[in-house]
CSV table of C-alpha atoms in Angstrom, one decimal:
chain,number,residue,atom,x,y,z
A,1,MET,CA,13.0,-14.5,-1.8
A,2,ASN,CA,10.4,-13.6,-4.4
A,3,LYS,CA,7.6,-11.4,-3.2
A,4,SER,CA,4.1,-12.7,-2.8
A,5,ILE,CA,1.9,-9.8,-1.8
A,6,LEU,CA,-1.7,-9.7,-0.4
A,7,ILE,CA,-3.6,-6.4,-0.4
A,8,ILE,CA,-6.6,-6.4,1.9
A,9,GLY,CA,-9.1,-3.7,1.0
A,10,ALA,CA,-7.8,-3.5,-2.6
A,11,CYS,CA,-11.1,-2.0,-3.9
A,12,GLY,CA,-10.7,1.3,-2.0
A,13,GLN,CA,-9.3,4.6,-3.2
A,14,ILE,CA,-5.6,3.8,-2.3
A,15,GLY,CA,-5.9,0.0,-2.5
A,16,THR,CA,-6.9,0.0,-6.2
A,17,GLU,CA,-4.0,2.1,-7.4
A,18,LEU,CA,-1.5,0.4,-5.0
A,19,THR,CA,-2.5,-3.0,-6.4
A,20,LEU,CA,-2.0,-1.9,-10.0
A,21,LYS,CA,1.3,-0.3,-9.2
A,22,LEU,CA,2.6,-3.3,-7.3
A,23,ARG,CA,1.5,-5.6,-10.2
A,24,GLU,CA,3.4,-3.4,-12.6
A,25,ILE,CA,6.5,-3.7,-10.5
A,26,ASN,CA,6.3,-7.4,-9.3
A,27,GLY,CA,4.2,-9.1,-12.0
A,28,GLU,CA,0.4,-9.6,-11.9
A,29,LYS,CA,0.6,-13.1,-10.4
A,30,ALA,CA,2.7,-11.9,-7.4
A,31,VAL,CA,0.0,-9.5,-6.1
A,32,ILE,CA,-3.2,-10.9,-4.8
A,33,ALA,CA,-6.0,-8.3,-4.5
A,34,SER,CA,-8.8,-8.9,-1.9
A,35,ASP,CA,-11.8,-7.2,-0.5
A,36,ILE,CA,-15.3,-7.9,0.9
A,37,HIS,CA,-16.7,-7.2,-2.6
A,38,GLU,CA,-15.4,-7.1,-6.1
A,39,GLY,CA,-13.7,-4.0,-7.5
A,40,SER,CA,-13.3,-2.2,-10.8
A,41,ASN,CA,-12.9,-4.0,-14.1
A,42,GLU,CA,-9.3,-2.8,-14.3
A,43,LEU,CA,-8.5,-4.2,-10.8
A,44,MET,CA,-10.3,-7.5,-11.4
A,45,GLN,CA,-8.8,-8.2,-14.8
A,46,SER,CA,-5.2,-7.3,-13.9
A,47,GLY,CA,-4.5,-10.2,-11.7
A,48,PRO,CA,-5.7,-12.6,-9.0
A,49,PHE,CA,-8.6,-11.6,-6.7
A,50,GLU,CA,-10.0,-13.2,-3.5
A,51,LEU,CA,-13.1,-12.3,-1.5
A,52,ILE,CA,-11.9,-11.7,2.1
A,53,ASN,CA,-13.6,-10.2,5.2
A,54,ALA,CA,-10.8,-8.4,6.9
A,55,MET,CA,-12.3,-9.3,10.3
A,56,ASP,CA,-12.2,-13.0,9.6
A,57,TYR,CA,-8.8,-14.4,10.6
A,58,ASP,CA,-9.4,-17.8,9.0
A,59,SER,CA,-10.3,-16.4,5.6
A,60,ILE,CA,-7.1,-14.3,5.6
A,61,LEU,CA,-5.0,-17.3,6.7
A,62,LYS,CA,-6.6,-19.4,3.9
A,63,VAL,CA,-5.5,-17.0,1.2
A,64,VAL,CA,-2.0,-16.5,2.8
A,65,GLU,CA,-1.4,-20.2,2.7
A,66,LYS,CA,-2.9,-20.7,-0.8
A,67,TYR,CA,-0.5,-18.2,-2.3
A,68,ALA,CA,2.4,-18.5,0.1
A,69,ILE,CA,2.0,-14.8,1.0
A,70,ASN,CA,5.0,-13.0,2.6
A,71,GLU,CA,3.9,-9.4,2.6
A,72,VAL,CA,0.5,-7.9,3.5
A,73,TYR,CA,-0.8,-4.4,2.9
A,74,LEU,CA,-3.8,-3.9,5.1
A,75,MET,CA,-5.8,-1.1,3.4
A,76,ALA,CA,-9.3,-2.0,4.8
A,77,ALA,CA,-10.8,0.7,7.1
A,78,MET,CA,-13.8,2.8,7.8
A,79,LEU,CA,-12.9,6.4,7.3
A,80,SER,CA,-13.5,9.5,9.4
A,81,ALA,CA,-16.9,10.8,8.3
A,82,THR,CA,-18.5,7.4,7.8
A,83,GLY,CA,-17.0,6.2,11.1
A,84,GLU,CA,-18.8,9.0,13.0
A,85,LYS,CA,-22.1,7.6,11.8
A,86,PHE,CA,-21.2,4.0,12.7
A,87,PRO,CA,-18.7,4.3,15.6
A,88,GLU,CA,-18.8,0.7,16.9
A,89,LYS,CA,-18.6,-0.8,13.4
A,90,ALA,CA,-15.6,1.5,12.6
A,91,TRP,CA,-13.8,0.5,15.8
A,92,GLU,CA,-14.5,-3.2,15.2
A,93,LEU,CA,-13.3,-3.2,11.5
A,94,ASN,CA,-10.3,-0.9,12.0
A,95,MET,CA,-8.9,-2.8,15.1
A,96,ASN,CA,-9.9,-6.4,14.5
A,97,SER,CA,-8.5,-6.4,10.9
A,98,LEU,CA,-5.1,-5.1,12.3
A,99,PHE,CA,-5.0,-7.7,15.0
A,100,ASN,CA,-5.6,-10.4,12.4
A,101,VAL,CA,-2.7,-9.3,10.3
A,102,LEU,CA,-0.3,-8.6,13.2
A,103,ASN,CA,-1.1,-12.1,14.7
A,104,LEU,CA,-0.4,-13.7,11.3
A,105,ALA,CA,3.0,-12.0,11.3
A,106,LYS,CA,3.6,-13.0,15.0
A,107,SER,CA,3.0,-16.6,14.1
A,108,GLY,CA,5.5,-16.5,11.3
A,109,LYS,CA,2.9,-16.9,8.5
A,110,ILE,CA,3.9,-13.6,6.9
A,111,LYS,CA,7.2,-11.6,7.0
A,112,LYS,CA,6.2,-8.0,6.6
A,113,VAL,CA,3.1,-5.8,7.2
A,114,PHE,CA,2.1,-2.4,5.9
A,115,TRP,CA,-0.7,-0.7,7.9
A,116,PRO,CA,-1.7,2.9,7.1
A,117,SER,CA,-2.3,5.5,9.9
A,118,SER,CA,-3.6,9.0,9.3
A,119,ILE,CA,-3.4,12.6,10.3
A,120,ALA,CA,-6.7,11.8,12.2
A,121,VAL,CA,-4.5,10.6,15.1
A,122,PHE,CA,-4.0,14.2,15.9
A,123,GLY,CA,-6.6,16.3,17.8
A,124,PRO,CA,-7.6,19.8,18.8
A,125,THR,CA,-4.7,20.0,21.3
A,126,THR,CA,-2.0,19.1,18.7
A,127,PRO,CA,0.2,21.9,17.3
A,128,LYS,CA,-1.5,22.9,14.0
A,129,GLU,CA,1.5,24.2,12.0
A,130,ASN,CA,4.3,21.8,11.1
A,131,THR,CA,2.9,19.2,13.4
A,132,PRO,CA,5.9,17.3,14.8
A,133,GLN,CA,6.5,13.5,14.5
A,134,GLU,CA,6.2,13.2,18.3
A,135,THR,CA,3.5,15.5,19.8
A,136,VAL,CA,0.2,15.6,21.7
A,137,MET,CA,-2.2,13.1,20.2
A,138,GLU,CA,-5.8,13.4,21.5
A,139,PRO,CA,-8.0,12.4,18.5
A,140,SER,CA,-11.6,13.4,18.5
A,141,THR,CA,-13.0,10.8,16.0
A,142,VAL,CA,-13.5,7.1,16.2
A,143,TYR,CA,-11.3,6.8,13.1
A,144,GLY,CA,-8.5,8.8,14.8
A,145,ILE,CA,-8.9,6.9,18.1
A,146,SER,CA,-8.6,3.5,16.2
A,147,LYS,CA,-5.5,4.7,14.3
A,148,GLN,CA,-3.8,6.0,17.4
A,149,ALA,CA,-4.5,2.7,19.2
A,150,GLY,CA,-3.3,0.9,16.1
A,151,GLU,CA,0.0,2.8,16.1
A,152,ARG,CA,0.7,1.7,19.7
A,153,TRP,CA,-0.1,-1.9,18.8
A,154,CYS,CA,2.2,-1.9,15.8
A,155,GLU,CA,5.0,-0.6,17.9
A,156,TYR,CA,4.2,-3.2,20.6
A,157,TYR,CA,4.2,-6.1,18.2
A,158,PHE,CA,7.6,-4.9,16.8
A,159,ASN,CA,9.2,-4.5,20.2
A,160,LYS,CA,7.6,-7.6,21.8
A,161,PHE,CA,7.5,-10.1,18.9
A,162,GLY,CA,9.8,-8.7,16.3
A,163,VAL,CA,7.0,-8.2,13.8
A,164,ASP,CA,8.3,-6.2,10.8
A,165,VAL,CA,5.4,-3.7,10.6
A,166,ARG,CA,5.7,-0.4,8.8
A,167,SER,CA,3.3,2.6,8.7
A,168,ILE,CA,2.8,6.1,7.5
A,169,ARG,CA,0.2,8.7,8.5
A,170,TYR,CA,-1.6,9.6,5.3
A,171,PRO,CA,-2.8,13.1,4.8
A,172,GLY,CA,-5.9,13.6,2.6
A,173,ILE,CA,-5.4,11.6,-0.6
A,174,ILE,CA,-6.5,13.0,-4.0
A,175,SER,CA,-7.1,10.9,-7.1
A,176,TRP,CA,-9.1,11.2,-10.3
A,177,LYS,CA,-9.7,7.5,-10.6
A,178,ALA,CA,-11.6,6.8,-7.4
A,179,ASN,CA,-14.8,8.4,-6.2
A,180,PRO,CA,-14.8,10.1,-2.8
A,181,GLY,CA,-14.8,7.5,0.0
A,182,GLY,CA,-16.3,9.1,3.1
A,183,GLY,CA,-13.4,11.1,4.3
A,184,THR,CA,-13.3,14.6,5.6
A,185,THR,CA,-10.7,15.6,3.1
A,186,ASP,CA,-12.8,14.3,0.2
A,187,TYR,CA,-14.0,17.8,-0.7
A,188,ALA,CA,-10.7,18.1,-2.5
A,189,ILE,CA,-11.8,15.3,-4.9
A,190,GLU,CA,-15.5,16.3,-5.2
A,191,ILE,CA,-14.6,19.9,-6.1
A,192,PHE,CA,-13.1,18.8,-9.4
A,193,HIS,CA,-16.0,16.5,-10.3
A,194,LYS,CA,-18.5,19.3,-9.6
A,195,ALA,CA,-16.4,21.9,-11.4
A,196,LEU,CA,-16.6,19.9,-14.6
A,197,GLN,CA,-20.2,18.6,-14.2
A,198,GLU,CA,-21.9,21.8,-12.9
A,199,GLY,CA,-19.4,24.6,-12.9
A,200,LYS,CA,-20.0,25.2,-9.2
A,201,TYR,CA,-19.4,23.5,-5.9
A,202,ASN,CA,-20.8,23.8,-2.4
A,203,SER,CA,-18.0,23.0,0.0
A,204,PHE,CA,-18.8,21.2,3.3
A,205,LEU,CA,-15.7,22.8,4.8
A,206,ASN,CA,-15.3,26.6,5.2
A,207,LYS,CA,-13.2,28.9,3.0
A,208,GLU,CA,-10.0,28.9,5.1
A,209,THR,CA,-9.8,25.3,6.3
A,210,LYS,CA,-6.2,24.4,5.5
A,211,LEU,CA,-5.5,20.6,5.6
A,212,PRO,CA,-2.5,18.5,4.6
A,213,MET,CA,-3.1,16.8,1.2
A,214,MET,CA,-1.2,14.5,-1.2
A,215,TYR,CA,-1.7,13.4,-4.7
A,216,ILE,CA,-2.3,9.6,-5.0
A,217,ASP,CA,0.9,8.9,-7.0
A,218,ASP,CA,3.0,10.4,-4.1
A,219,ALA,CA,1.1,8.3,-1.6
A,220,ILE,CA,1.6,5.1,-3.6
A,221,ASP,CA,5.4,5.9,-4.0
A,222,ALA,CA,5.7,6.5,-0.2
A,223,THR,CA,3.9,3.2,0.6
A,224,ILE,CA,6.1,1.2,-1.7
A,225,ASN,CA,9.3,3.0,-0.7
A,226,ILE,CA,8.8,2.4,3.1
A,227,MET,CA,8.2,-1.3,2.4
A,228,ASP,CA,11.2,-1.6,0.2
A,229,ALA,CA,13.5,0.1,2.7
A,230,LYS,CA,16.0,-2.0,4.7
A,231,PRO,CA,14.7,-2.8,8.2
A,232,GLU,CA,17.4,-0.8,9.9
A,233,ALA,CA,16.3,2.3,8.1
A,234,ILE,CA,12.8,2.1,9.7
A,235,LYS,CA,13.5,3.8,13.0
A,236,ILE,CA,9.9,4.5,13.9
A,237,ARG,CA,7.6,1.5,14.3
A,238,SER,CA,4.4,3.4,15.3
A,239,SER,CA,3.9,5.5,12.1
A,240,TYR,CA,5.7,8.2,10.2
A,241,ASN,CA,4.4,11.7,9.5
A,242,LEU,CA,4.0,12.2,5.7
A,243,ALA,CA,3.4,15.5,3.9
A,244,GLY,CA,2.9,16.7,0.4
A,245,MET,CA,1.0,20.0,0.2
A,246,SER,CA,-1.4,22.0,2.3
A,247,PHE,CA,-4.2,24.1,0.9
A,248,THR,CA,-7.7,25.5,1.7
A,249,PRO,CA,-11.0,25.1,-0.4
A,250,HIS,CA,-10.5,28.7,-1.5
A,251,GLU,CA,-7.0,28.1,-2.7
A,252,VAL,CA,-7.9,25.0,-4.8
A,253,SER,CA,-10.9,26.8,-6.2
A,254,GLU,CA,-8.7,29.7,-7.3
A,255,GLU,CA,-6.4,27.2,-9.0
A,256,ILE,CA,-9.4,25.6,-10.8
A,257,LYS,CA,-10.5,29.1,-12.0
A,258,LYS,CA,-7.2,29.5,-13.9
A,259,THR,CA,-8.6,26.8,-16.2
A,260,ILE,CA,-12.4,27.2,-15.7
A,261,PRO,CA,-12.8,31.0,-15.1
A,262,ASN,CA,-16.6,30.8,-14.5
A,263,PHE,CA,-16.3,28.2,-11.7
A,264,GLU,CA,-18.1,29.2,-8.5
A,265,ILE,CA,-17.7,28.0,-5.0
A,266,SER,CA,-20.0,28.4,-2.0
A,267,TYR,CA,-19.6,27.2,1.6
A,268,SER,CA,-22.0,25.2,3.8
A,269,PRO,CA,-19.9,23.7,6.6
A,270,ASP,CA,-21.4,20.5,8.1
A,271,PHE,CA,-20.4,18.0,10.8
A,272,ARG,CA,-17.1,17.4,9.0
A,273,GLN,CA,-16.0,21.0,9.7
A,274,LYS,CA,-15.5,20.1,13.4
A,275,ILE,CA,-13.4,17.1,12.4
A,276,ALA,CA,-11.3,19.2,10.1
A,277,ASP,CA,-10.8,21.8,12.7
A,278,SER,CA,-9.2,19.2,15.0
A,279,TRP,CA,-6.6,18.2,12.4
A,280,PRO,CA,-3.2,19.8,11.5
A,281,LYS,CA,-2.8,22.4,8.8
A,282,SER,CA,0.7,21.3,7.9
A,283,ILE,CA,2.9,18.4,8.7
A,284,ASP,CA,6.6,18.0,9.6
A,285,ASP,CA,7.7,14.8,7.8
A,286,SER,CA,11.5,15.3,8.2
A,287,LYS,CA,11.9,11.9,9.9
A,288,ALA,CA,10.5,10.1,6.8
A,289,ARG,CA,12.8,12.1,4.6
A,290,GLU,CA,15.9,11.4,6.7
A,291,ASP,CA,15.2,7.7,7.5
A,292,TRP,CA,14.1,6.3,4.2
A,293,GLY,CA,14.4,9.0,1.6
A,294,TRP,CA,10.8,10.2,1.2
A,295,ASN,CA,10.3,13.0,-1.2
A,296,HIS,CA,7.0,14.2,-2.8
A,297,LYS,CA,6.7,15.3,-6.4
A,298,VAL,CA,3.2,16.9,-6.9
A,299,ASP,CA,2.2,20.3,-5.7
A,300,LEU,CA,-1.2,22.1,-5.9
A,301,GLU,CA,-0.7,23.5,-9.3
A,302,LYS,CA,0.4,20.2,-10.8
A,303,MET,CA,-2.3,18.2,-9.0
A,304,THR,CA,-5.0,20.6,-10.3
A,305,THR,CA,-3.8,20.1,-13.9
A,306,ILE,CA,-3.7,16.3,-13.6
A,307,MET,CA,-7.2,16.2,-12.1
A,308,LEU,CA,-8.8,18.5,-14.6
A,309,GLU,CA,-7.1,16.9,-17.6
A,310,ASN,CA,-8.2,13.4,-16.7
A,311,LEU,CA,-11.7,14.1,-15.4
A,312,SER,CA,-12.5,16.3,-18.4
A,313,LEU,CA,-12.2,13.2,-20.5
A,314,LYS,CA,-14.7,11.3,-18.3
A,315,TYR,CA,-17.2,14.1,-18.5
A,316,ASP,CA,-16.5,15.1,-22.1
A,317,PHE,CA,-15.7,18.6,-21.0
A,318,ASN,CA,-13.9,20.9,-23.4
A,319,TYR,CA,-12.0,23.9,-22.1
């Protein structure tokens, strides 16, 4: 069966690059991008695009039927920091969009669903180092609460209705192509922009806040790999832990200084510090590695080189 893929929330940080990669693999006509607004020129010009409100079941169904969609990647969500400002809106978007897609699969309209969870499902009582796949989960943000609830619903729909839904818990995602999108880990993107624009950065997290991170290419590979895996390889139907690297604002600033020696960093923790303090410092993702062969490729040093090389072209920065 040929793949016909719909990406909901294709204009976001991960959605844009996921769309482009899937079009590269499957052909531009096989991958339908959608969002509530239009995206970048690169996204819009690389293949079909439909305007969809992720909370509107009928608008999703219309596109599914129009293109005979058999796989849906639901990337639409309101992230952690933004969600704390608009808690009811965050809950409504994050949960209703998931129900819409799960119910499409339940009714047989689509065959396979990808839905991303997050390290935000963990909370202050979760073990911080090498956070296990199965552990205490008491999230303290609306985003985390919605993701934890979503994991339970994904597992329920698999057990009760046989819905082939697959999920991974993303750590902080770093990319030079997309602007920061309202997440607590987004300092790790902002810092590179500010280093090249101003030579300094004021971090909203403190010096020693260690968080799990991942370069976008690894996140895209993991997303596609879990969807390509045989159903019997997917032994966890809530969501898999996923890890790449863990570092602090101080550590990434020291890495930047190897290229930009005069770079300066200061610290003014804001409300996002409390969110970050509730999250793990490092993740045990051995289950993903065992079950479907996950393996990351980019470490802190390599990621820093990639970010600076690409963003220096954007800002016409010579070093």
